[in-house]
Amino acid sequence: GAVVSQHPSWVICKSGTSVKIECRSLDFQATTMFWYRQFPKQSLMLMATSNEGSKATYEQGVEKDKFLINHASLTLSTLTVTSAHPEDSSFYICSAPVPGRLVEQYFGPGTRLTVT
Amino acid sequence: AQSVTQPDIHITVSEGASLELRCNYSYGATPYLFWYVQSPGQGLQLLLKYFSGDTLVQGIKGFEAEFKRSQSSFNLRKPSVHWSDAAEYFCAVGAGTGANNLFFGTGTRLTVIP
C-alpha cells in the first residue's frame, strides 16, 4: 500500500489564487521530505527539501516566495503555490526517505495542478 | 554536473518479448543509480538500485540492470515482458549528501502489445 500520500490528487484553480498541496508519510516519520515538479514529457526536477521544524531548502531557480513549504510535523509537509499562474500548471510529487535505508525514497502519487 | 539521459522516449514491445531500456548518466563520482516505474495514479516505485559491488543487480518484477562504468550506462532489462509492465520508466542518479538529491532522466514510456 501507499506509504506517502498526497492531497489533492488533482486541482484546478483560477489564476491569481493560491493552492495548498499536502504530503503525508503514513506509518513512519519523516524529518525531511522532498518536493518535485514534473512537466509533461519531462523528468522530475527537485524543487526543494522540506525540513521539519526549520526552513525549507530551495533549489536554484525556484522562487521560495511563490512555492511556500511548511513542514509542521513529522508526518506532514505542505506546498502552497501562491498567486498561481498558468505556467505553474504541472505535476507536483513529494517523497520521503525510507527509514533505515540509505538514499531510497518513497514517492507520493502526485498532484496535478491546472491553473486557468 | 549530474545528468541522466534516456534516449528512448517511447518503446513498444510484444508481450513475451525481451526488453532493454537505455540509461546513460554523467556524474563525477561513483554514482548511486536507480530505476523507478510510474503507473498512472501511482507513485514512483523503486525497481532496483546500484550502490556498489556486483554490477548486475536484480530488482522486483523480474527486472535487472547492469552498471557499466566504462560506458556510463545503467540499462534496464527484462527477459519476458508482461502486459502489466506497461508504464513510464525513469532512471535516476543520486548525488549530494546521502545521495538524496535525485536527478531523473526524461523517462521512457513502455507500451506492451498482445
PDB file of C-alpha atoms in Angstrom:
ATOM      1  CA  GLY A   1       0.000   0.000   0.000  1.00  0.00           C
ATOM      2  CA  ALA A   2       0.902   3.639  -0.328  1.00  0.00           C
ATOM      3  CA  VAL A   3       3.317   4.887   2.277  1.00  0.00           C
ATOM      4  CA  VAL A   4       3.316   8.507   1.137  1.00  0.00           C
ATOM      5  CA  SER A   5       0.023  10.166   0.296  1.00  0.00           C
ATOM      6  CA  GLN A   6      -0.753  13.435  -1.401  1.00  0.00           C
ATOM      7  CA  HIS A   7      -3.890  15.505  -1.315  1.00  0.00           C
ATOM      8  CA  PRO A   8      -5.493  16.541  -3.528  1.00  0.00           C
ATOM      9  CA  SER A   9      -4.628  14.295  -6.424  1.00  0.00           C
ATOM     10  CA  TRP A  10      -5.973  16.841  -8.876  1.00  0.00           C
ATOM     11  CA  VAL A  11      -6.842  20.501  -8.543  1.00  0.00           C
ATOM     12  CA  ILE A  12      -7.960  23.266 -10.854  1.00  0.00           C
ATOM     13  CA  CYS A  13      -7.684  26.855  -9.726  1.00  0.00           C
ATOM     14  CA  LYS A  14      -8.037  30.286 -11.218  1.00  0.00           C
ATOM     15  CA  SER A  15      -5.091  32.471 -11.989  1.00  0.00           C
ATOM     16  CA  GLY A  16      -4.116  34.605  -9.023  1.00  0.00           C
ATOM     17  CA  THR A  17      -5.372  32.235  -6.353  1.00  0.00           C
ATOM     18  CA  SER A  18      -3.305  30.049  -4.032  1.00  0.00           C
ATOM     19  CA  VAL A  19      -3.352  26.295  -3.782  1.00  0.00           C
ATOM     20  CA  LYS A  20      -2.108  24.072  -0.973  1.00  0.00           C
ATOM     21  CA  ILE A  21      -0.881  20.538  -1.573  1.00  0.00           C
ATOM     22  CA  GLU A  22      -0.365  18.137   1.306  1.00  0.00           C
ATOM     23  CA  CYS A  23       2.174  15.352   1.554  1.00  0.00           C
ATOM     24  CA  ARG A  24       1.854  12.831   4.353  1.00  0.00           C
ATOM     25  CA  SER A  25       4.051   9.958   5.436  1.00  0.00           C
ATOM     26  CA  LEU A  26       1.940   7.040   6.557  1.00  0.00           C
ATOM     27  CA  ASP A  27       3.093   4.901   9.470  1.00  0.00           C
ATOM     28  CA  PHE A  28       6.538   6.444   9.609  1.00  0.00           C
ATOM     29  CA  GLN A  29       8.104   9.742  10.489  1.00  0.00           C
ATOM     30  CA  ALA A  30       9.942  11.920   8.046  1.00  0.00           C
ATOM     31  CA  THR A  31      12.068  14.786   9.263  1.00  0.00           C
ATOM     32  CA  THR A  32      12.850  15.507   5.638  1.00  0.00           C
ATOM     33  CA  MET A  33      10.610  15.450   2.605  1.00  0.00           C
ATOM     34  CA  PHE A  34      11.260  16.432  -0.972  1.00  0.00           C
ATOM     35  CA  TRP A  35       9.121  18.253  -3.492  1.00  0.00           C
ATOM     36  CA  TYR A  36       9.496  17.623  -7.204  1.00  0.00           C
ATOM     37  CA  ARG A  37       7.881  19.119 -10.253  1.00  0.00           C
ATOM     38  CA  GLN A  38       7.244  17.159 -13.411  1.00  0.00           C
ATOM     39  CA  PHE A  39       6.348  18.752 -16.721  1.00  0.00           C
ATOM     40  CA  PRO A  40       4.717  16.660 -19.460  1.00  0.00           C
ATOM     41  CA  LYS A  41       7.231  14.500 -21.282  1.00  0.00           C
ATOM     42  CA  GLN A  42       9.966  15.722 -18.972  1.00  0.00           C
ATOM     43  CA  SER A  43      11.795  14.436 -15.958  1.00  0.00           C
ATOM     44  CA  LEU A  44      11.156  15.186 -12.324  1.00  0.00           C
ATOM     45  CA  MET A  45      13.003  18.228 -11.093  1.00  0.00           C
ATOM     46  CA  LEU A  46      13.749  18.689  -7.411  1.00  0.00           C
ATOM     47  CA  MET A  47      12.222  21.933  -6.216  1.00  0.00           C
ATOM     48  CA  ALA A  48      13.011  21.948  -2.536  1.00  0.00           C
ATOM     49  CA  THR A  49      13.837  19.956   0.541  1.00  0.00           C
ATOM     50  CA  SER A  50      11.347  20.300   3.361  1.00  0.00           C
ATOM     51  CA  ASN A  51      12.788  20.132   6.870  1.00  0.00           C
ATOM     52  CA  GLU A  52      10.630  19.535   9.928  1.00  0.00           C
ATOM     53  CA  GLY A  53      10.884  22.448  12.313  1.00  0.00           C
ATOM     54  CA  SER A  54      13.070  24.600  10.111  1.00  0.00           C
ATOM     55  CA  LYS A  55      13.108  26.401   6.807  1.00  0.00           C
ATOM     56  CA  ALA A  56      12.966  24.561   3.551  1.00  0.00           C
ATOM     57  CA  THR A  57      15.957  24.480   1.255  1.00  0.00           C
ATOM     58  CA  TYR A  58      15.144  25.545  -2.277  1.00  0.00           C
ATOM     59  CA  GLU A  59      16.933  24.538  -5.441  1.00  0.00           C
ATOM     60  CA  GLN A  60      18.435  27.186  -7.632  1.00  0.00           C
ATOM     61  CA  GLY A  61      15.844  28.935  -9.730  1.00  0.00           C
ATOM     62  CA  VAL A  62      12.872  28.024  -7.551  1.00  0.00           C
ATOM     63  CA  GLU A  63      11.044  31.033  -6.131  1.00  0.00           C
ATOM     64  CA  LYS A  64      10.659  30.457  -2.426  1.00  0.00           C
ATOM     65  CA  ASP A  65       8.069  33.218  -2.099  1.00  0.00           C
ATOM     66  CA  LYS A  66       5.929  31.568  -4.715  1.00  0.00           C
ATOM     67  CA  PHE A  67       6.282  27.985  -3.527  1.00  0.00           C
ATOM     68  CA  LEU A  68       5.818  28.109   0.217  1.00  0.00           C
ATOM     69  CA  ILE A  69       6.778  24.964   2.072  1.00  0.00           C
ATOM     70  CA  ASN A  70       5.802  24.162   5.617  1.00  0.00           C
ATOM     71  CA  HIS A  71       6.867  21.015   7.461  1.00  0.00           C
ATOM     72  CA  ALA A  72       4.979  21.424  10.706  1.00  0.00           C
ATOM     73  CA  SER A  73       5.002  17.839  11.873  1.00  0.00           C
ATOM     74  CA  LEU A  74       6.968  14.656  11.364  1.00  0.00           C
ATOM     75  CA  THR A  75       4.352  13.280   9.012  1.00  0.00           C
ATOM     76  CA  LEU A  76       3.142  16.301   7.071  1.00  0.00           C
ATOM     77  CA  SER A  77       4.680  18.725   4.617  1.00  0.00           C
ATOM     78  CA  THR A  78       2.673  21.222   2.610  1.00  0.00           C
ATOM     79  CA  LEU A  79       3.450  23.055  -0.591  1.00  0.00           C
ATOM     80  CA  THR A  80       1.469  26.216  -1.268  1.00  0.00           C
ATOM     81  CA  VAL A  81       1.588  27.678  -4.740  1.00  0.00           C
ATOM     82  CA  THR A  82       0.839  31.351  -4.196  1.00  0.00           C
ATOM     83  CA  SER A  83      -0.740  33.602  -6.800  1.00  0.00           C
ATOM     84  CA  ALA A  84      -0.779  30.752  -9.248  1.00  0.00           C
ATOM     85  CA  HIS A  85      -0.466  31.377 -12.973  1.00  0.00           C
ATOM     86  CA  PRO A  86      -0.970  29.063 -15.935  1.00  0.00           C
ATOM     87  CA  GLU A  87       2.765  28.443 -16.189  1.00  0.00           C
ATOM     88  CA  ASP A  88       2.593  26.868 -12.716  1.00  0.00           C
ATOM     89  CA  SER A  89       0.405  24.122 -14.100  1.00  0.00           C
ATOM     90  CA  SER A  90       2.313  20.919 -13.582  1.00  0.00           C
ATOM     91  CA  PHE A  91       2.507  17.633 -11.751  1.00  0.00           C
ATOM     92  CA  TYR A  92       3.868  18.001  -8.227  1.00  0.00           C
ATOM     93  CA  ILE A  93       5.326  14.992  -6.466  1.00  0.00           C
ATOM     94  CA  CYS A  94       6.605  14.642  -2.938  1.00  0.00           C
ATOM     95  CA  SER A  95       8.834  11.993  -1.438  1.00  0.00           C
ATOM     96  CA  ALA A  96      10.225  10.961   1.916  1.00  0.00           C
ATOM     97  CA  PRO A  97      13.338   8.956   2.772  1.00  0.00           C
ATOM     98  CA  VAL A  98      12.752   5.307   3.538  1.00  0.00           C
ATOM     99  CA  PRO A  99      13.536   4.786   7.227  1.00  0.00           C
ATOM    100  CA  GLY A 100      16.783   2.938   7.725  1.00  0.00           C
ATOM    101  CA  ARG A 101      17.595   2.792   4.026  1.00  0.00           C
ATOM    102  CA  LEU A 102      20.374   4.829   2.533  1.00  0.00           C
ATOM    103  CA  VAL A 103      19.281   7.006  -0.349  1.00  0.00           C
ATOM    104  CA  GLU A 104      15.940   5.342  -1.053  1.00  0.00           C
ATOM    105  CA  GLN A 105      12.785   7.416  -1.110  1.00  0.00           C
ATOM    106  CA  TYR A 106       9.086   6.687  -1.028  1.00  0.00           C
ATOM    107  CA  PHE A 107       7.222   8.755  -3.583  1.00  0.00           C
ATOM    108  CA  GLY A 108       3.699  10.078  -3.354  1.00  0.00           C
ATOM    109  CA  PRO A 109       1.242   9.588  -6.214  1.00  0.00           C
ATOM    110  CA  GLY A 110       1.492  13.204  -7.282  1.00  0.00           C
ATOM    111  CA  THR A 111      -0.861  16.173  -7.587  1.00  0.00           C
ATOM    112  CA  ARG A 112      -1.944  17.508 -10.943  1.00  0.00           C
ATOM    113  CA  LEU A 113      -2.335  21.299 -10.785  1.00  0.00           C
ATOM    114  CA  THR A 114      -4.101  23.139 -13.580  1.00  0.00           C
ATOM    115  CA  VAL A 115      -4.265  26.912 -13.415  1.00  0.00           C
ATOM    116  CA  THR A 116      -6.839  28.537 -15.700  1.00  0.00           C
TER     117      THR A 116
ATOM    118  CA  ALA B   1      27.145  18.459 -13.327  1.00  0.00           C
ATOM    119  CA  GLN B   2      24.945  15.448 -12.904  1.00  0.00           C
ATOM    120  CA  SER B   3      22.648  14.398 -15.681  1.00  0.00           C
ATOM    121  CA  VAL B   4      20.745  11.370 -16.852  1.00  0.00           C
ATOM    122  CA  THR B   5      19.842  10.575 -20.434  1.00  0.00           C
ATOM    123  CA  GLN B   6      17.183   8.151 -21.519  1.00  0.00           C
ATOM    124  CA  PRO B   7      17.423   8.213 -25.300  1.00  0.00           C
ATOM    125  CA  ASP B   8      14.209   6.309 -25.958  1.00  0.00           C
ATOM    126  CA  ILE B   9      11.062   8.337 -25.345  1.00  0.00           C
ATOM    127  CA  HIS B  10       8.688   5.535 -26.242  1.00  0.00           C
ATOM    128  CA  ILE B  11       9.195   1.820 -26.779  1.00  0.00           C
ATOM    129  CA  THR B  12       6.657  -0.730 -27.934  1.00  0.00           C
ATOM    130  CA  VAL B  13       7.206  -4.434 -27.412  1.00  0.00           C
ATOM    131  CA  SER B  14       5.102  -7.516 -27.782  1.00  0.00           C
ATOM    132  CA  GLU B  15       4.076  -9.407 -24.700  1.00  0.00           C
ATOM    133  CA  GLY B  16       6.624 -12.131 -24.016  1.00  0.00           C
ATOM    134  CA  ALA B  17       9.408 -10.348 -25.853  1.00  0.00           C
ATOM    135  CA  SER B  18      12.572  -9.175 -24.168  1.00  0.00           C
ATOM    136  CA  LEU B  19      13.083  -5.574 -23.152  1.00  0.00           C
ATOM    137  CA  GLU B  20      16.017  -3.247 -22.713  1.00  0.00           C
ATOM    138  CA  LEU B  21      15.649   0.371 -21.654  1.00  0.00           C
ATOM    139  CA  ARG B  22      18.722   2.524 -22.003  1.00  0.00           C
ATOM    140  CA  CYS B  23      20.127   4.929 -19.457  1.00  0.00           C
ATOM    141  CA  ASN B  24      23.326   6.947 -19.558  1.00  0.00           C
ATOM    142  CA  TYR B  25      24.496   9.154 -16.752  1.00  0.00           C
ATOM    143  CA  SER B  26      27.027  11.852 -16.120  1.00  0.00           C
ATOM    144  CA  TYR B  27      28.426  12.163 -12.625  1.00  0.00           C
ATOM    145  CA  GLY B  28      31.871  12.925 -11.298  1.00  0.00           C
ATOM    146  CA  ALA B  29      31.995  10.315  -8.583  1.00  0.00           C
ATOM    147  CA  THR B  30      30.742   6.778  -8.103  1.00  0.00           C
ATOM    148  CA  PRO B  31      27.041   7.118  -8.683  1.00  0.00           C
ATOM    149  CA  TYR B  32      24.059   5.767  -6.862  1.00  0.00           C
ATOM    150  CA  LEU B  33      21.790   4.582  -9.661  1.00  0.00           C
ATOM    151  CA  PHE B  34      18.100   3.782  -9.649  1.00  0.00           C
ATOM    152  CA  TRP B  35      15.309   2.639 -11.879  1.00  0.00           C
ATOM    153  CA  TYR B  36      11.765   3.661 -10.976  1.00  0.00           C
ATOM    154  CA  VAL B  37       8.457   2.783 -12.589  1.00  0.00           C
ATOM    155  CA  GLN B  38       5.486   5.151 -12.653  1.00  0.00           C
ATOM    156  CA  SER B  39       1.994   3.940 -13.395  1.00  0.00           C
ATOM    157  CA  PRO B  40      -0.970   6.325 -13.772  1.00  0.00           C
ATOM    158  CA  GLY B  41      -2.255   7.366 -10.379  1.00  0.00           C
ATOM    159  CA  GLN B  42       0.586   5.595  -8.612  1.00  0.00           C
ATOM    160  CA  GLY B  43       3.702   6.946  -7.005  1.00  0.00           C
ATOM    161  CA  LEU B  44       7.107   6.157  -8.361  1.00  0.00           C
ATOM    162  CA  GLN B  45       8.043   2.635  -7.365  1.00  0.00           C
ATOM    163  CA  LEU B  46      11.642   1.557  -6.987  1.00  0.00           C
ATOM    164  CA  LEU B  47      12.531  -1.330  -9.278  1.00  0.00           C
ATOM    165  CA  LEU B  48      16.171  -1.674  -8.364  1.00  0.00           C
ATOM    166  CA  LYS B  49      19.246   0.237  -7.316  1.00  0.00           C
ATOM    167  CA  TYR B  50      23.013   0.098  -7.612  1.00  0.00           C
ATOM    168  CA  PHE B  51      25.337   1.425  -4.949  1.00  0.00           C
ATOM    169  CA  SER B  52      28.433  -0.748  -5.214  1.00  0.00           C
ATOM    170  CA  GLY B  53      29.555  -4.328  -5.637  1.00  0.00           C
ATOM    171  CA  ASP B  54      28.123  -6.659  -8.222  1.00  0.00           C
ATOM    172  CA  THR B  55      27.416  -4.634 -11.340  1.00  0.00           C
ATOM    173  CA  LEU B  56      24.428  -6.778 -12.287  1.00  0.00           C
ATOM    174  CA  VAL B  57      21.584  -6.028  -9.942  1.00  0.00           C
ATOM    175  CA  GLN B  58      18.293  -7.807  -9.636  1.00  0.00           C
ATOM    176  CA  GLY B  59      15.099  -5.986  -8.885  1.00  0.00           C
ATOM    177  CA  ILE B  60      11.439  -6.606  -8.423  1.00  0.00           C
ATOM    178  CA  LYS B  61       9.048  -7.895 -11.063  1.00  0.00           C
ATOM    179  CA  GLY B  62      11.810  -9.786 -12.870  1.00  0.00           C
ATOM    180  CA  PHE B  63      13.814  -6.720 -13.855  1.00  0.00           C
ATOM    181  CA  GLU B  64      17.578  -6.460 -13.793  1.00  0.00           C
ATOM    182  CA  ALA B  65      20.081  -3.772 -14.665  1.00  0.00           C
ATOM    183  CA  GLU B  66      23.774  -3.732 -15.371  1.00  0.00           C
ATOM    184  CA  PHE B  67      26.119  -0.956 -14.354  1.00  0.00           C
ATOM    185  CA  LYS B  68      28.860  -0.365 -16.889  1.00  0.00           C
ATOM    186  CA  ARG B  69      31.256   2.273 -15.686  1.00  0.00           C
ATOM    187  CA  SER B  70      33.195   2.396 -18.959  1.00  0.00           C
ATOM    188  CA  GLN B  71      30.023   3.261 -20.837  1.00  0.00           C
ATOM    189  CA  SER B  72      28.417   5.342 -18.065  1.00  0.00           C
ATOM    190  CA  SER B  73      25.345   3.227 -18.534  1.00  0.00           C
ATOM    191  CA  PHE B  74      22.782   1.511 -16.368  1.00  0.00           C
ATOM    192  CA  ASN B  75      20.420  -0.251 -18.752  1.00  0.00           C
ATOM    193  CA  LEU B  76      17.295  -1.981 -17.539  1.00  0.00           C
ATOM    194  CA  ARG B  77      16.360  -5.392 -18.887  1.00  0.00           C
ATOM    195  CA  LYS B  78      13.628  -7.945 -18.621  1.00  0.00           C
ATOM    196  CA  PRO B  79      13.677 -11.258 -20.494  1.00  0.00           C
ATOM    197  CA  SER B  80       9.919 -11.551 -20.997  1.00  0.00           C
ATOM    198  CA  VAL B  81       7.593  -8.589 -20.783  1.00  0.00           C
ATOM    199  CA  HIS B  82       4.089  -8.840 -19.347  1.00  0.00           C
ATOM    200  CA  TRP B  83       1.181  -6.595 -20.284  1.00  0.00           C
ATOM    201  CA  SER B  84       1.212  -5.210 -16.738  1.00  0.00           C
ATOM    202  CA  ASP B  85       4.706  -3.811 -17.339  1.00  0.00           C
ATOM    203  CA  ALA B  86       3.268  -1.035 -19.486  1.00  0.00           C
ATOM    204  CA  ALA B  87       4.201   2.167 -17.664  1.00  0.00           C
ATOM    205  CA  GLU B  88       6.698   5.018 -17.588  1.00  0.00           C
ATOM    206  CA  TYR B  89      10.222   4.118 -16.528  1.00  0.00           C
ATOM    207  CA  PHE B  90      12.678   6.564 -15.030  1.00  0.00           C
ATOM    208  CA  CYS B  91      16.378   6.205 -14.497  1.00  0.00           C
ATOM    209  CA  ALA B  92      17.890   8.365 -11.757  1.00  0.00           C
ATOM    210  CA  VAL B  93      21.253   9.142 -10.235  1.00  0.00           C
ATOM    211  CA  GLY B  94      21.634  10.062  -6.599  1.00  0.00           C
ATOM    212  CA  ALA B  95      24.021  12.838  -5.647  1.00  0.00           C
ATOM    213  CA  GLY B  96      24.824  15.055  -2.721  1.00  0.00           C
ATOM    214  CA  THR B  97      24.869  14.235   0.964  1.00  0.00           C
ATOM    215  CA  GLY B  98      23.198  10.888   1.431  1.00  0.00           C
ATOM    216  CA  ALA B  99      22.500  10.980  -2.298  1.00  0.00           C
ATOM    217  CA  ASN B 100      19.020  12.237  -1.511  1.00  0.00           C
ATOM    218  CA  ASN B 101      19.182  14.647  -4.385  1.00  0.00           C
ATOM    219  CA  LEU B 102      17.915  12.528  -7.243  1.00  0.00           C
ATOM    220  CA  PHE B 103      18.442  13.550 -10.852  1.00  0.00           C
ATOM    221  CA  PHE B 104      15.972  11.900 -13.164  1.00  0.00           C
ATOM    222  CA  GLY B 105      16.020  11.128 -16.834  1.00  0.00           C
ATOM    223  CA  THR B 106      13.104  12.176 -19.002  1.00  0.00           C
ATOM    224  CA  GLY B 107      11.582   8.743 -18.845  1.00  0.00           C
ATOM    225  CA  THR B 108      10.734   6.007 -21.328  1.00  0.00           C
ATOM    226  CA  ARG B 109       7.139   5.075 -21.922  1.00  0.00           C
ATOM    227  CA  LEU B 110       6.667   1.371 -22.458  1.00  0.00           C
ATOM    228  CA  THR B 111       3.728   0.059 -24.436  1.00  0.00           C
ATOM    229  CA  VAL B 112       3.083  -3.680 -24.481  1.00  0.00           C
ATOM    230  CA  ILE B 113       1.036  -5.146 -27.297  1.00  0.00           C
ATOM    231  CA  PRO B 114      -0.673  -8.524 -27.081  1.00  0.00           C
TER     232      PRO B 114
END
